[in-house]
Short mmCIF file of C-alpha atoms in Angstrom, two decimals:
data_model
loop_
_atom_site.label_atom_id
_atom_site.label_comp_id
_atom_site.label_asym_id
_atom_site.label_seq_id
_atom_site.Cartn_x
_atom_site.Cartn_y
_atom_site.Cartn_z
CA MET A 58 119.18 132.49 50.83
CA ASN A 59 119.65 135.29 53.28
CA LEU A 60 118.86 138.42 51.86
CA LEU A 61 119.75 140.30 54.94
CA GLU A 62 122.17 139.19 57.73
CA VAL A 63 122.72 141.10 61.01
CA ARG A 64 125.78 139.75 63.00
CA ASP A 65 126.63 140.75 66.68
CA LEU A 66 125.29 144.37 65.95
CA VAL A 67 126.37 146.88 68.53
CA CYS A 68 125.19 150.77 67.90
CA GLY A 69 123.66 153.49 69.94
CA TYR A 70 124.03 157.38 70.42
CA ASP A 71 126.75 159.32 72.11
CA GLY A 72 128.82 156.52 73.30
CA GLU A 73 125.82 154.73 74.91
CA GLU A 74 124.94 151.31 73.49
CA VAL A 75 121.23 150.86 72.61
CA ILE A 76 121.55 147.53 70.41
CA LYS A 77 123.74 145.24 72.20
CA GLY A 78 125.20 142.32 70.32
CA LEU A 79 122.10 141.55 68.20
CA SER A 80 122.24 138.72 65.41
CA PHE A 81 119.37 137.46 63.08
CA SER A 82 119.01 136.80 59.25
CA VAL A 83 116.13 137.48 56.95
CA GLN A 84 115.37 135.32 54.06
CA SER A 85 114.37 136.41 50.60
CA GLY A 86 110.60 136.53 50.40
CA GLU A 87 110.17 136.65 54.05
CA PHE A 88 107.79 139.01 56.02
CA LEU A 89 109.57 140.04 59.22
CA GLY A 90 108.06 141.90 62.20
CA ILE A 91 110.53 143.66 64.52
CA LEU A 92 108.60 144.22 68.14
CA GLY A 93 109.60 145.44 71.61
CA PRO A 94 108.39 147.84 74.26
CA ASN A 95 109.34 151.48 74.24
CA GLY A 96 112.99 151.94 74.44
CA ALA A 97 113.93 148.64 73.38
CA GLY A 98 115.93 149.51 70.58
CA LYS A 99 113.52 148.88 67.54
CA THR A 100 113.99 152.42 65.69
CA THR A 101 117.90 152.25 66.56
CA LEU A 102 118.03 148.93 64.90
CA PHE A 103 115.77 150.28 61.81
CA ARG A 104 118.42 153.06 61.52
CA ALA A 105 121.23 150.92 61.71
CA ILE A 106 119.96 148.70 58.96
CA THR A 107 118.96 151.65 56.66
CA GLY A 108 122.59 152.88 57.03
CA VAL A 109 121.39 156.20 58.88
CA LEU A 110 123.02 155.11 61.88
CA LYS A 111 126.63 153.77 62.01
CA HIS A 112 127.26 150.89 64.14
CA SER A 113 130.22 150.68 66.52
CA SER A 114 130.71 146.75 65.93
CA GLY A 115 129.16 143.84 64.31
CA LYS A 116 128.14 143.43 60.63
CA ILE A 117 125.33 143.88 58.40
CA TYR A 118 125.38 142.01 55.11
CA TYR A 119 123.15 142.31 52.08
CA GLN A 120 123.20 139.49 49.51
CA GLU A 121 126.29 138.23 51.48
CA LYS A 122 128.05 141.58 50.83
CA GLU A 123 128.75 144.02 53.75
CA LEU A 124 126.34 147.05 53.62
CA LEU A 125 128.66 149.62 54.30
CA GLU A 126 130.92 148.45 51.17
CA ILE A 127 127.90 148.64 48.67
CA PRO A 128 127.57 151.84 47.00
CA ALA A 129 124.75 154.10 48.01
CA ARG A 130 123.12 154.36 44.52
CA GLU A 131 123.25 150.35 44.14
CA ILE A 132 121.63 150.41 47.80
CA ALA A 133 118.88 152.73 46.86
CA ARG A 134 118.07 150.51 43.90
CA GLU A 135 117.82 147.43 46.19
CA ILE A 136 116.23 148.50 49.10
CA ALA A 137 113.48 150.97 49.88
CA VAL A 138 112.69 152.75 53.30
CA LEU A 139 109.69 154.22 54.67
CA PRO A 140 110.66 156.00 57.88
CA GLN A 141 108.05 156.64 60.74
CA ILE A 142 108.11 160.39 60.14
CA LEU A 143 108.84 162.23 56.87
CA GLU A 144 108.42 165.78 56.41
CA ILE A 145 107.47 167.14 53.03
CA SER A 146 108.65 170.60 52.72
CA PHE A 147 107.52 171.34 49.22
CA SER A 148 104.07 171.11 47.71
CA PHE A 149 104.79 168.46 45.14
CA SER A 150 102.02 166.55 43.32
CA VAL A 151 101.55 163.04 44.19
CA GLU A 152 102.84 161.85 40.94
CA GLU A 153 105.90 164.22 41.09
CA PHE A 154 106.65 162.48 44.49
CA VAL A 155 106.44 158.98 43.32
CA ARG A 156 108.63 159.74 40.41
CA MET A 157 111.34 160.68 42.87
CA GLY A 158 111.70 156.86 43.43
CA ARG A 159 113.37 156.44 40.12
CA PHE A 160 116.45 158.77 40.80
CA SER A 161 118.77 155.75 41.72
CA HIS A 162 117.91 154.23 38.34
CA ARG A 163 119.04 157.32 36.40
CA GLY A 164 122.22 158.87 35.40
CA ARG A 165 122.75 162.31 36.81
CA LEU A 166 121.91 164.21 33.73
CA GLU A 167 119.58 161.52 32.21
CA GLY A 168 116.02 162.31 31.56
CA PHE A 169 112.92 160.14 32.34
CA ARG A 170 112.93 157.11 30.12
CA LYS A 171 110.06 154.96 29.12
CA GLU A 172 110.82 152.31 31.53
CA ASP A 173 110.94 154.93 34.44
CA GLU A 174 107.27 156.16 33.43
CA ILE A 175 106.05 152.50 33.28
CA ALA A 176 107.50 151.99 37.00
CA VAL A 177 105.78 155.15 38.27
CA GLU A 178 102.41 154.19 36.72
CA LYS A 179 102.61 150.72 37.92
CA ALA A 180 103.34 151.66 41.53
CA MET A 181 100.60 154.31 41.61
CA GLU A 182 98.05 151.63 40.08
CA THR A 183 99.16 149.01 42.65
CA THR A 184 98.84 151.31 45.57
CA GLY A 185 95.42 152.89 44.33
CA ILE A 186 96.56 156.21 43.92
CA LEU A 187 96.30 156.98 40.15
CA ASN A 188 93.21 159.06 40.85
CA LEU A 189 95.36 161.24 43.29
CA LYS A 190 98.18 161.85 40.77
CA SER A 191 97.55 165.60 40.19
CA ARG A 192 96.82 166.38 44.04
CA SER A 193 99.29 167.90 46.20
CA VAL A 194 100.94 165.54 48.68
CA ASN A 195 100.27 168.06 51.62
CA GLN A 196 96.62 167.95 51.09
CA LEU A 197 96.13 164.33 51.46
CA SER A 198 94.59 162.16 54.40
CA GLY A 199 96.96 160.21 56.67
CA GLY A 200 95.98 157.05 54.69
CA GLU A 201 96.37 158.36 51.57
CA ARG A 202 99.66 159.95 52.20
CA GLN A 203 100.91 156.50 53.41
CA ARG A 204 100.02 154.99 50.30
CA VAL A 205 101.95 157.72 48.26
CA LEU A 206 105.00 156.99 50.36
CA LEU A 207 104.60 153.24 49.60
CA ALA A 208 104.12 153.93 45.81
CA GLN A 209 107.40 156.03 45.94
CA ALA A 210 109.13 153.08 47.45
CA LEU A 211 107.78 150.59 44.87
CA ALA A 212 108.70 152.73 42.00
CA GLN A 213 112.27 151.80 43.11
CA GLU A 214 111.59 148.35 42.17
CA PRO A 215 113.20 147.05 45.42
CA SER A 216 114.08 143.71 46.54
CA LEU A 217 113.62 144.60 50.17
CA LEU A 218 111.00 147.00 51.89
CA LEU A 219 111.83 148.64 55.26
CA LEU A 220 108.99 150.14 57.15
CA ASP A 221 109.09 151.86 60.53
CA GLU A 222 105.56 151.82 62.05
CA PRO A 223 103.56 152.48 58.65
CA THR A 224 100.37 152.31 60.47
CA ALA A 225 101.15 154.94 63.23
CA HIS A 226 98.57 157.67 63.44
CA LEU A 227 96.07 155.89 61.13
CA ASP A 228 92.73 154.65 62.11
CA ILE A 229 91.82 150.83 62.08
CA SER A 230 90.47 150.88 58.57
CA HIS A 231 93.80 152.52 57.17
CA GLN A 232 95.63 150.21 59.24
CA VAL A 233 94.49 147.15 57.68
CA GLU A 234 94.31 148.71 54.18
CA ILE A 235 98.15 149.40 54.35
CA CYS A 236 98.96 146.02 55.87
CA ASP A 237 96.96 144.40 53.49
CA LEU A 238 98.59 146.18 50.56
CA ILE A 239 101.96 145.25 51.94
CA LYS A 240 101.18 141.72 52.47
CA ASN A 241 99.89 141.34 49.01
CA LEU A 242 103.11 142.78 47.71
CA ASN A 243 105.15 140.19 49.84
CA ARG A 244 102.97 137.20 48.47
CA GLU A 245 102.29 138.29 44.95
CA LYS A 246 105.80 139.80 44.08
CA SER A 247 107.85 137.98 46.58
CA LEU A 248 109.03 141.24 48.06
CA THR A 249 110.83 140.89 51.23
CA VAL A 250 109.48 143.14 54.04
CA ILE A 251 111.00 144.00 57.40
CA MET A 252 108.40 146.12 59.30
CA VAL A 253 108.91 147.50 62.86
CA LEU A 254 105.39 147.65 64.77
CA HIS A 255 104.00 148.37 68.00
CA ASP A 256 100.66 146.65 67.54
CA LEU A 257 101.36 143.07 68.55
CA ASN A 258 97.97 141.87 66.65
CA LEU A 259 98.79 143.66 63.32
CA ALA A 260 102.18 141.91 63.77
CA SER A 261 100.68 138.46 64.41
CA ASP A 262 98.18 138.58 61.54
CA TYR A 263 100.49 139.84 58.98
CA CYS A 264 104.33 138.75 59.57
CA ASP A 265 105.59 135.37 58.91
CA GLN A 266 108.42 135.54 61.41
CA LEU A 267 108.89 138.03 64.37
CA ILE A 268 111.92 139.37 66.22
CA LEU A 269 111.13 140.50 69.80
CA ILE A 270 113.75 142.92 71.16
CA ASN A 271 114.04 143.85 74.92
CA LYS A 272 116.76 146.06 76.43
CA GLY A 273 118.68 145.98 73.03
CA LYS A 274 118.85 142.23 72.84
CA LEU A 275 117.31 139.71 70.88
CA TYR A 276 114.83 138.27 73.45
CA LYS A 277 112.95 135.69 70.91
CA ILE A 278 112.74 135.17 67.24
CA GLY A 279 110.30 132.89 65.56
CA PRO A 280 106.67 132.51 64.00
CA PRO A 281 104.03 134.42 65.97
CA GLU A 282 102.68 131.28 67.82
CA GLU A 283 106.27 130.89 69.33
CA VAL A 284 106.95 134.67 70.18
CA LEU A 285 103.47 135.80 71.17
CA THR A 286 102.67 133.65 74.17
CA TYR A 287 101.28 135.18 77.32
CA GLN A 288 104.36 134.30 79.37
CA ILE A 289 106.72 136.11 76.82
CA ILE A 290 104.45 139.12 76.58
CA GLU A 291 103.92 139.53 80.43
CA GLU A 292 107.94 139.26 80.75
CA VAL A 293 108.90 141.50 78.24
CA TYR A 294 105.97 144.00 78.63
CA LYS A 295 105.30 143.95 82.25
CA THR A 296 101.40 143.82 81.92
CA THR A 297 98.79 141.03 82.22
CA VAL A 298 97.40 139.57 78.76
CA VAL A 299 95.36 137.05 77.57
CA VAL A 300 96.16 135.18 74.08
CA ARG A 301 93.83 133.34 72.34
CA GLN A 302 93.60 132.18 68.70
CA ASN A 303 92.18 134.60 66.06
CA PRO A 304 89.06 132.69 64.47
CA VAL A 305 89.94 134.00 61.13
CA SER A 306 93.72 134.22 60.78
CA PHE A 307 94.27 131.36 63.25
CA ARG A 308 97.18 133.41 64.65
CA PRO A 309 97.62 134.41 68.35
CA HIS A 310 95.30 137.35 69.50
CA ILE A 311 96.23 139.47 72.56
CA PHE A 312 93.88 140.91 75.04
CA LEU A 313 94.96 143.33 77.41
CA VAL A 314 93.80 142.74 80.86
CA PRO A 315 92.94 146.17 82.91
CA LYS A 316 94.91 146.12 86.39
CA GLU A 317 91.57 146.60 88.31
CA ARG A 318 90.29 143.65 86.66
CA ILE A 319 93.08 141.37 88.06
CA THR A 320 92.10 139.50 91.38
#
């Protein structure tokens, strides 16, 4: 069944259309990557799906209900969002920060229940941050901080996880660590994942389906083998590449070709 459906979506800023009639659907348990060059509309689409940005026309459906008609509290229990940049103004401990993921499950004056404590503990254990629970979130490395953000999202016990560039500003080892963690959640918990990515090779290795956006429109949708061909990449990204099969994942692997090497 379709967990999320975007139908003829149009949205943008100050009267200018960025996303122009885009449609796609995401099945329950799927791992979908959203790709596209700078300015293609990836983050605009992400903001529309999360409800941060109002769309001027089209519809977004979650479990066959129009997203705008679902109460915010109900959405917060179903959909967890990790934005690309999140400023944390106060020096919360890791545990305090993860506990915030349970707010949507509690009444306004209701205290923490046993089930909330269990969910928080489980989220920290899953993301490997139990040893950091007393640390300030503002004293963590980039990789540790990203795992804490993910733990807060998991504490919500969502059905859908939305991530905007979760590997940005991380070194390669932490990129793989975060992507492995998300993929394991997708496989073992059947957590549906939609992830915006710049790195085509990470998208190829981890995502089951890819959406390639160009100039606000859907250019191609399908598995990595169909989307990440050299012809499509060269057309959309305006650069020369060589595509080979990754001998480990058996997915497409993209090699950039420096312009001075082209004869």
